[in-house]
Amino acid sequence: MENIFTSLGISDKVFEFGEKILERIKPRFEEIDKTAEYNQAKVIGAMQKNRVSATCFAGTTGYGYDDLGRDTLEKVYADIFHTEAALVRPQITCGTHALATALSANLLPGDELLSPVGRPYDTLEEVIGIRESKCSLKEYGVTYREAELKEDGTFDYDAIREAINEKTKLVTIQRSKGYKTRPTFSVKQIGELISFVKSIKPDVICMVDNCYGEFVERIEPSDVGADMTVGSLIKNPGGGLAPVGGYICGTKEAVERCAYRLSAPGLGQEVGANLGVMTSLYEGLFLSPTVVASALKGAIFAANIYEELGFKVVPNSTESRHDIIQAVELGSAERMKAFCHGIQAAAPVDSFAIPEPSPMPGYDSDVIMAAGAFVQGSSIELSADGPIREPYAVYFQGGLTWAHAKLGILMSLQKLHEKNLVEF
Ligand SMILES: *Cc1c(COP(=O)(O)O)cnc(C)c1O
């Protein structure tokens, strides 16, 4: 074992440090495997119930009327998420697009959007109009309010109650921490928040940004009252194979509106050719539970390594997991660069590239990204990124296989070690 790692540039010291850490976290891997088994059965069950067949993999073009593969996939998603309807399309270009579609389809001028979990993900700032942007919800007369989380990262129920008013139409709840170091919420916590919101205003639409959360637990936000559960196919549910796409699972009414917003009023879900990507969307979904398990193992391995070295890690080395992201507060841009260099150097694709911070559309500070991915920007594949700003946290996620996640983390440590940026 050591030899093959040495040939890739991992020193004995780094390798042995990793093995020592691994010994103590192995028991947690069993629990992760059990969840993967459960979710694998859930996915297979939904595919069987909807009679997925080879015909579903046929490509369609043009308007895409009567697209069996597309329509069946949407039924499969609806069954997995236990929702009335689902919109799952390659025409949804990314997670932000899925979220923007869900919001703009269900908010009308004069309505108010509330985030009860503090500031949402960076790219949504422009969707909402928190940062000026053309075509933002704000431009269309949709107002926005937020309730900050409490100091300890829990919901501030008093502030939320105060923020809900006669205009409040939709509540957006981001499950994952995003580029923050707040905790990620469990599905159970999200359920409690939704119940609270609905006890004050029963007809409010609750949407959950489920990015990075799919299949980490045995239930999804749609199992605890979310009217719309939204995410990206180049994250968890695409299983690394989906080349593009997003999903919105939810009530018939909400999803129908999303379909009209995505295509055109009157057209809705009836149009949208699948362009030949169906095999990847089905097969990726099939693989997703075990891919998510690999990513989770990597996240826990990274947390334990970097916590042992004295860095703050979120979640910490022993906490339960509700998404696949691991934040490591490295405290300097130098360390962020070395960490990302290691992740990049361990990749199967573009391993020779050296990541550098640069401006990114939708983000207000320079961002560094390491990813040697088969699908461009896919962050279910092993990747690390983070905005170059306090507290200089790198967000590490993905790994289509546990073995690759492990190699990437060891390589990140190797690069930090070589530059004398860590001591162990
Ligand atoms: C990734 C992500 C998004 C946006 O998805 P993109 O595909 O990058 O547009 C939104 N919210 C959260 C929490 C995310 O992790």
PDB file of C-alpha atoms in Angstrom, residues 28 175-177 183-190 210-217 219-221 236 292 296 315 319-325:
ATOM      1  CA  ARG A  28     -18.490   5.286  11.853  1.00  0.00           C
ATOM      2  CA  ARG A 175     -30.032  22.871   4.606  1.00  0.00           C
ATOM      3  CA  SER A 176     -26.308  23.017   4.012  1.00  0.00           C
ATOM      4  CA  LYS A 177     -23.966  25.556   5.540  1.00  0.00           C
ATOM      5  CA  PRO A 183     -23.945  24.078  11.311  1.00  0.00           C
ATOM      6  CA  THR A 184     -25.816  22.237   8.568  1.00  0.00           C
ATOM      7  CA  PHE A 185     -29.358  21.423   9.650  1.00  0.00           C
ATOM      8  CA  SER A 186     -30.610  17.898  10.055  1.00  0.00           C
ATOM      9  CA  VAL A 187     -33.804  16.949   8.246  1.00  0.00           C
ATOM     10  CA  LYS A 188     -35.462  16.661  11.666  1.00  0.00           C
ATOM     11  CA  GLN A 189     -34.494  20.233  12.570  1.00  0.00           C
ATOM     12  CA  ILE A 190     -35.796  21.443   9.212  1.00  0.00           C
ATOM     13  CA  ASN A 210     -31.275  20.614  -0.455  1.00  0.00           C
ATOM     14  CA  CYS A 211     -27.908  21.010  -2.224  1.00  0.00           C
ATOM     15  CA  TYR A 212     -25.352  18.511  -0.876  1.00  0.00           C
ATOM     16  CA  GLY A 213     -27.908  16.924   1.448  1.00  0.00           C
ATOM     17  CA  GLU A 214     -29.490  14.218  -0.713  1.00  0.00           C
ATOM     18  CA  PHE A 215     -29.114  10.652   0.610  1.00  0.00           C
ATOM     19  CA  VAL A 216     -26.996  11.676   3.590  1.00  0.00           C
ATOM     20  CA  GLU A 217     -29.931  10.693   5.810  1.00  0.00           C
ATOM     21  CA  ILE A 219     -35.345  10.970   4.953  1.00  0.00           C
ATOM     22  CA  GLU A 220     -35.392  14.140   2.891  1.00  0.00           C
ATOM     23  CA  PRO A 221     -36.879  17.571   3.675  1.00  0.00           C
ATOM     24  CA  ASN A 236     -25.344  14.287  -4.859  1.00  0.00           C
ATOM     25  CA  VAL A 292     -22.666   9.982  -1.146  1.00  0.00           C
ATOM     26  CA  LEU A 296     -19.167  11.238   3.716  1.00  0.00           C
ATOM     27  CA  PRO A 315     -18.633  19.736  11.470  1.00  0.00           C
ATOM     28  CA  GLU A 319     -20.585  15.292  15.058  1.00  0.00           C
ATOM     29  CA  SER A 320     -23.391  13.665  13.069  1.00  0.00           C
ATOM     30  CA  ARG A 321     -23.555  14.569   9.372  1.00  0.00           C
ATOM     31  CA  HIS A 322     -26.361  16.210   7.423  1.00  0.00           C
ATOM     32  CA  ASP A 323     -24.523  17.105   4.220  1.00  0.00           C
ATOM     33  CA  ILE A 324     -21.289  16.068   2.508  1.00  0.00           C
ATOM     34  CA  ILE A 325     -19.396  19.314   3.078  1.00  0.00           C
TER      35      ILE A 325
END
